[in-house]
XYZ file of C-alpha atoms in Angstrom:
435
model
C 234.590 145.110 -1.748
C 232.455 143.019 -4.084
C 234.997 140.227 -4.358
C 236.944 138.224 -1.828
C 239.307 136.691 -4.371
C 242.934 136.863 -3.384
C 245.308 138.225 -5.969
C 248.194 136.413 -7.614
C 251.174 138.797 -7.597
C 254.562 138.443 -9.257
C 257.547 140.789 -9.481
C 259.458 141.442 -12.674
C 263.206 141.402 -12.111
C 263.889 143.322 -15.325
C 265.246 146.672 -14.131
C 262.275 148.801 -15.196
C 262.987 151.153 -12.300
C 266.187 152.339 -13.988
C 264.527 153.912 -17.025
C 265.110 157.518 -17.997
C 267.085 159.690 -15.617
C 266.701 157.499 -12.539
C 269.974 155.712 -13.287
C 271.846 159.041 -13.056
C 271.112 159.441 -9.345
C 273.923 158.321 -7.003
C 271.536 156.254 -4.882
C 269.884 154.459 -7.817
C 272.061 151.369 -7.499
C 272.430 151.047 -11.252
C 276.142 150.402 -10.878
C 275.158 147.117 -9.228
C 272.417 146.000 -11.630
C 274.822 143.792 -13.539
C 275.534 141.715 -10.422
C 273.447 138.780 -9.277
C 273.695 139.960 -5.664
C 271.693 143.055 -6.564
C 268.807 140.972 -7.912
C 269.030 138.483 -5.050
C 268.398 141.408 -2.695
C 265.101 142.238 -4.443
C 264.210 138.567 -4.766
C 264.456 138.201 -0.999
C 262.375 141.346 -0.515
C 259.689 139.818 -2.738
C 259.806 136.534 -0.843
C 259.523 138.347 2.496
C 256.381 139.996 1.107
C 255.060 136.484 0.234
C 254.746 137.234 -3.485
C 253.786 134.303 -5.691
C 256.692 134.470 -8.094
C 259.571 136.340 -9.671
C 259.431 136.948 -13.411
C 262.088 137.686 -15.995
C 261.469 138.695 -19.610
C 264.096 137.903 -22.241
C 265.575 139.552 -25.325
C 267.355 137.592 -28.039
C 268.539 140.677 -29.899
C 269.838 144.178 -29.186
C 267.854 147.107 -30.541
C 269.163 150.694 -30.587
C 266.775 151.451 -27.693
C 268.684 148.983 -25.503
C 271.908 150.919 -25.917
C 273.035 154.528 -25.555
C 270.905 156.345 -22.995
C 269.186 153.271 -21.553
C 270.453 151.459 -18.462
C 268.874 148.262 -19.840
C 272.194 147.308 -21.404
C 272.226 143.594 -20.745
C 269.973 140.567 -21.028
C 271.478 137.491 -19.361
C 269.865 134.122 -19.944
C 266.925 134.172 -17.489
C 267.056 130.427 -16.787
C 270.694 130.641 -15.653
C 269.793 133.841 -13.808
C 267.123 131.991 -11.806
C 269.421 129.050 -11.116
C 271.470 131.408 -8.941
C 268.404 132.957 -7.293
C 266.953 129.504 -6.575
C 269.782 128.808 -4.136
C 269.140 132.060 -2.232
C 265.344 131.727 -1.851
C 263.026 129.067 -0.471
C 259.353 129.588 -1.356
C 258.873 132.156 -4.101
C 258.194 130.934 -7.654
C 260.673 131.497 -10.490
C 259.143 132.157 -13.923
C 261.709 132.093 -16.707
C 261.135 133.096 -20.334
C 262.123 130.789 -23.197
C 261.273 131.196 -26.875
C 259.716 128.374 -28.878
C 260.937 129.886 -32.154
C 264.698 129.549 -31.693
C 265.262 126.598 -29.328
C 265.071 122.783 -29.498
C 262.231 121.432 -27.301
C 264.396 118.672 -25.798
C 266.931 121.184 -24.474
C 264.165 123.403 -23.058
C 262.367 120.475 -21.377
C 265.639 119.397 -19.762
C 266.634 122.891 -18.631
C 263.267 123.596 -17.050
C 263.024 120.266 -15.274
C 266.604 120.664 -14.018
C 265.778 124.091 -12.595
C 262.594 122.651 -11.119
C 264.632 120.125 -9.131
C 267.182 122.768 -8.163
C 264.411 125.017 -6.794
C 262.272 122.197 -5.337
C 259.274 122.704 -7.588
C 259.187 126.480 -7.904
C 259.650 126.890 -11.676
C 257.269 128.335 -14.263
C 257.807 128.657 -18.010
C 256.818 131.891 -19.764
C 256.271 130.708 -23.352
C 257.058 133.313 -26.015
C 257.221 133.059 -29.795
C 259.490 136.141 -30.128
C 258.847 139.034 -32.491
C 262.496 139.743 -33.370
C 265.882 138.025 -33.293
C 265.806 135.761 -36.355
C 269.063 137.261 -37.657
C 270.879 135.804 -34.657
C 269.762 132.246 -35.382
C 270.274 131.916 -39.123
C 266.527 132.021 -39.610
C 265.904 135.290 -41.425
C 263.383 136.625 -42.252
C 261.247 136.264 -39.146
C 258.550 133.585 -39.519
C 254.962 134.830 -39.739
C 252.840 134.930 -36.553
C 250.811 132.001 -37.873
C 253.926 129.877 -38.338
C 255.407 130.925 -34.991
C 252.255 129.966 -33.106
C 251.843 126.691 -35.011
C 255.404 125.870 -33.989
C 254.740 126.984 -30.393
C 251.756 124.650 -30.104
C 253.799 121.655 -31.248
C 256.839 122.734 -29.223
C 254.817 122.973 -25.993
C 253.208 119.607 -26.663
C 256.635 117.990 -27.130
C 258.008 119.545 -23.938
C 255.045 118.302 -21.904
C 255.352 114.822 -23.416
C 259.035 114.771 -22.490
C 258.232 115.720 -18.896
C 255.740 112.845 -18.813
C 258.196 110.412 -20.427
C 260.115 109.994 -17.180
C 257.444 110.314 -14.460
C 258.339 110.829 -10.844
C 256.631 107.521 -10.059
C 259.439 105.785 -11.959
C 261.904 106.637 -9.188
C 262.434 103.566 -7.010
C 265.765 103.943 -5.178
C 265.770 100.423 -3.807
C 269.195 100.092 -2.165
C 268.893 96.362 -1.562
C 268.256 95.502 -5.190
C 270.391 98.344 -6.484
C 267.534 99.650 -8.619
C 267.223 103.400 -9.069
C 264.204 103.523 -11.368
C 261.485 101.361 -12.854
C 262.459 101.261 -16.523
C 259.002 100.034 -17.502
C 257.625 103.443 -16.544
C 260.173 105.414 -18.586
C 259.140 105.584 -22.224
C 260.177 107.239 -25.465
C 257.651 109.673 -26.938
C 258.430 109.030 -30.636
C 257.100 112.430 -31.652
C 256.984 113.149 -35.379
C 255.378 116.433 -36.404
C 255.506 119.352 -38.786
C 258.412 121.053 -37.010
C 260.010 118.492 -34.703
C 261.035 114.852 -34.560
C 261.924 113.858 -31.013
C 262.399 110.338 -29.680
C 262.827 110.836 -25.917
C 262.622 110.019 -23.089
C 263.997 112.898 -21.034
C 267.245 112.352 -19.123
C 265.767 113.122 -15.698
C 262.475 112.443 -13.912
C 259.737 114.956 -13.309
C 259.610 116.666 -9.924
C 257.037 115.395 -7.364
C 255.342 118.826 -7.413
C 253.728 117.902 -10.739
C 253.636 119.613 -14.114
C 255.548 122.879 -14.399
C 253.066 125.807 -14.677
C 252.886 127.489 -18.073
C 252.693 131.244 -18.618
C 251.955 132.903 -21.949
C 251.736 136.483 -23.185
C 249.801 136.277 -26.446
C 246.943 138.796 -26.704
C 246.326 138.776 -30.468
C 243.553 136.485 -31.704
C 245.949 133.644 -32.484
C 247.838 134.304 -29.232
C 244.659 134.247 -27.165
C 243.652 130.933 -28.653
C 247.024 129.401 -27.792
C 247.150 130.914 -24.301
C 243.619 129.813 -23.400
C 244.414 126.254 -24.499
C 247.555 125.666 -22.417
C 248.428 128.468 -19.988
C 248.001 128.452 -16.221
C 248.671 132.201 -16.203
C 248.592 134.852 -18.897
C 250.896 137.879 -18.797
C 248.576 140.332 -20.524
C 248.997 143.809 -21.974
C 246.016 145.916 -20.941
C 246.605 149.677 -20.775
C 243.069 150.452 -19.585
C 240.241 148.834 -17.646
C 238.028 148.245 -20.697
C 240.699 146.275 -22.549
C 241.298 144.209 -19.398
C 237.638 143.285 -18.953
C 237.349 142.312 -22.618
C 240.561 140.263 -22.602
C 239.841 138.314 -19.414
C 236.262 137.603 -20.478
C 237.396 136.413 -23.906
C 240.173 134.206 -22.512
C 237.799 132.535 -20.065
C 235.279 131.903 -22.860
C 237.982 130.373 -25.066
C 239.202 128.215 -22.172
C 235.724 126.682 -21.885
C 235.768 125.989 -25.628
C 239.048 124.120 -25.104
C 237.409 122.018 -22.383
C 239.196 123.797 -19.544
C 237.928 125.227 -16.268
C 238.304 129.018 -16.711
C 238.827 129.516 -12.977
C 242.183 127.725 -13.271
C 243.599 130.462 -15.535
C 245.125 133.597 -14.004
C 245.030 136.769 -16.107
C 247.966 138.877 -14.910
C 248.631 142.236 -16.585
C 251.871 144.071 -16.109
C 251.340 146.877 -13.566
C 253.897 149.592 -14.309
C 253.643 151.692 -11.141
C 255.259 154.916 -9.973
C 254.773 155.147 -6.210
C 255.755 158.108 -4.049
C 254.750 159.850 -0.825
C 252.817 162.488 -2.798
C 250.988 162.466 -6.101
C 253.174 165.305 -7.412
C 256.369 163.387 -6.663
C 255.003 160.305 -8.427
C 254.130 162.370 -11.514
C 257.678 163.703 -11.607
C 259.022 160.134 -11.447
C 256.839 159.142 -14.404
C 257.852 162.220 -16.390
C 261.548 161.647 -15.712
C 261.319 157.984 -16.736
C 260.245 158.970 -20.243
C 262.035 162.300 -20.641
C 264.782 160.668 -22.709
C 262.255 159.739 -25.406
C 262.417 162.606 -27.888
C 259.522 163.555 -30.150
C 261.352 161.932 -33.060
C 261.776 158.650 -31.173
C 258.112 158.598 -30.208
C 257.060 159.150 -33.810
C 259.431 156.388 -34.924
C 258.029 154.050 -32.271
C 254.465 154.778 -33.395
C 255.314 154.126 -37.032
C 257.049 150.847 -36.141
C 254.151 149.873 -33.904
C 251.287 150.288 -36.368
C 252.554 151.971 -39.533
C 250.998 155.317 -38.573
C 253.088 158.378 -39.486
C 251.904 161.477 -37.630
C 255.175 163.398 -37.841
C 253.662 166.005 -40.183
C 250.706 166.820 -37.933
C 250.532 169.405 -35.118
C 250.454 167.938 -31.608
C 246.924 169.217 -30.966
C 245.516 167.605 -34.124
C 242.849 164.978 -33.380
C 243.410 161.562 -34.943
C 240.331 159.780 -36.278
C 239.573 156.245 -37.455
C 239.752 157.200 -41.127
C 243.405 158.212 -40.648
C 244.430 154.710 -39.535
C 246.562 152.586 -41.898
C 245.648 149.164 -43.287
C 245.264 146.795 -40.279
C 246.668 143.874 -42.306
C 250.061 145.413 -43.012
C 253.156 143.989 -41.339
C 253.836 145.664 -37.984
C 256.168 145.037 -35.074
C 253.416 143.889 -32.689
C 249.862 143.085 -33.768
C 248.738 143.023 -30.144
C 249.913 146.529 -29.325
C 248.783 147.876 -32.696
C 245.253 146.584 -32.095
C 245.136 148.109 -28.610
C 246.099 151.494 -30.033
C 243.636 151.194 -32.941
C 240.793 150.613 -30.476
C 241.863 153.616 -28.405
C 241.989 155.936 -31.442
C 238.666 154.677 -32.808
C 236.899 155.193 -29.482
C 238.378 158.488 -28.283
C 239.770 160.357 -31.333
C 242.748 161.555 -29.281
C 245.278 164.238 -30.199
C 248.679 163.442 -31.646
C 250.201 164.389 -28.271
C 247.880 161.981 -26.461
C 248.929 159.155 -28.760
C 252.637 159.895 -28.376
C 252.223 159.645 -24.586
C 250.405 156.299 -24.710
C 251.951 153.231 -22.978
C 252.020 151.373 -26.306
C 254.282 154.090 -27.739
C 256.574 154.938 -24.806
C 256.529 151.489 -23.214
C 255.002 148.063 -23.734
C 251.264 148.765 -23.484
C 251.191 147.869 -19.808
C 248.738 149.262 -17.279
C 250.321 152.380 -15.740
C 249.417 153.657 -12.277
C 250.972 156.827 -10.878
C 250.479 158.238 -7.390
C 250.430 157.393 -3.699
C 249.780 153.976 -2.158
C 246.066 154.811 -1.942
C 245.943 155.789 -5.625
C 247.578 152.610 -6.893
C 245.635 150.394 -4.471
C 242.357 151.915 -5.664
C 243.388 151.260 -9.267
C 243.974 147.600 -8.365
C 240.664 147.283 -6.517
C 238.775 148.888 -9.415
C 240.120 146.258 -11.814
C 239.410 143.403 -9.424
C 235.805 144.495 -8.984
C 235.357 145.015 -12.726
C 236.551 141.463 -13.415
C 239.593 142.633 -15.382
C 242.369 140.837 -13.464
C 243.266 137.854 -11.293
C 246.413 139.598 -10.112
C 249.338 141.342 -11.762
C 253.045 141.267 -12.440
C 254.633 144.264 -10.744
C 256.829 146.401 -12.988
C 258.331 148.974 -10.592
C 258.937 152.383 -12.161
C 260.767 155.546 -11.320
C 263.192 154.584 -8.580
C 264.185 152.023 -5.987
C 262.185 154.025 -3.435
C 259.062 153.356 -5.496
C 259.752 149.635 -5.201
C 260.400 149.883 -1.469
C 257.020 151.608 -0.991
C 255.436 148.756 -2.932
C 256.868 146.133 -0.554
C 256.622 148.054 2.700
C 253.276 149.832 2.265
C 251.204 148.687 -0.709
C 251.445 144.918 -0.181
C 250.554 145.197 3.548
C 247.522 147.326 2.559
C 246.383 144.619 0.139
C 246.783 142.048 2.932
C 244.642 144.212 5.240
C 241.922 144.336 2.573
C 241.961 140.546 2.267
C 243.263 140.776 -1.307
C 246.584 139.068 -0.618
C 248.043 136.444 1.660
C 249.944 137.208 4.847
C 251.848 133.902 4.761
C 252.663 131.223 2.197
C 250.341 128.227 2.368
C 252.365 126.008 0.024
C 255.897 125.202 -1.047
C 255.746 125.232 -4.853
C 254.699 127.611 -7.598
C 251.749 125.379 -8.448
C 250.699 125.616 -4.784
C 250.845 129.409 -4.944
C 248.840 129.619 -8.163
C 246.243 127.186 -6.849
C 245.810 128.904 -3.494
C 245.794 132.504 -4.661
């Protein structure tokens, strides 16, 4: 090992392990995935493994891909979801996702601080600007990325000001005088900006653990600038090692430009793993997870992703840079489109290669398929290359794959000195600072 840095590891509680045909198996547990008890079980497994946090993405719309042959048929409010899990866990962090495009900052500040008290300082906020869902909020068409991020910057600033408006130091609780708080320390924020006008103060004090950690997932140029200016951790899409090295290096450089210490920012890609006892079994899990995606659906996904229509080309046709569409056209995700453009420009892959890419069949996350040794070596390679500070685990294939992750992979990382054997703090900020 060339690095003794310990990893920061979270677990996504979105049921990624029930993709494809896995939900058909009697032992898959999919019948229970709509119950909170099912997720509490995995939350406790993650806490027993001393993971830093649990993570939950959010969807404010239903696409055709979320219905029909997908077991991902529901998206409960993640903040309410974690309120239940908070009462069943003690140390693990709880990172909820809330959009800055469709919510009032006062409500969000209050919800997060309430959950922070309920969990005793274990909350994190995954800030998203959303790429779809405007039709559900009377705000159609969807605002441009520039407008969404401008709003996100102001929104985040307002939320942080509201948390500061009622500091923990204002709590007195003097029973003799009957005073609960020092009103001189509780102040309105009187915010007046381009998008919001908020008086304040917040209706409850901040938790003694300090400021709630901020997570962000922006990897486009405008997203990177926002993330590097405010985030404690960045949930990054990086399908290969090269993109990870470039992204982490760029984010750290931007953090310095914002006057921040780059070592305080954790770059955490999603690790979509398929673990099994043999490499062949793991490959079958990966194949089965995507078998439901027909050729037509993959072509449609590619066209939505970057405006590239390859439906008329044979699967063994190589795709070159000159075949790429205008990079400035409107696409579903600029981040994923740019990742795929770089891949095509560098490698000139076949149509089949492109249709199998993570950006097309998934969410552009890093995919690792194989035994414990295979996936562990993938992790070590990225650590040594300076591509990651940890990862958010996205279990794939089956519940057995997730059990191998907890029972075999995490202990191996502990043996290598890459992960903790015991918690050294009580709060999410403790975990992020000590990892």
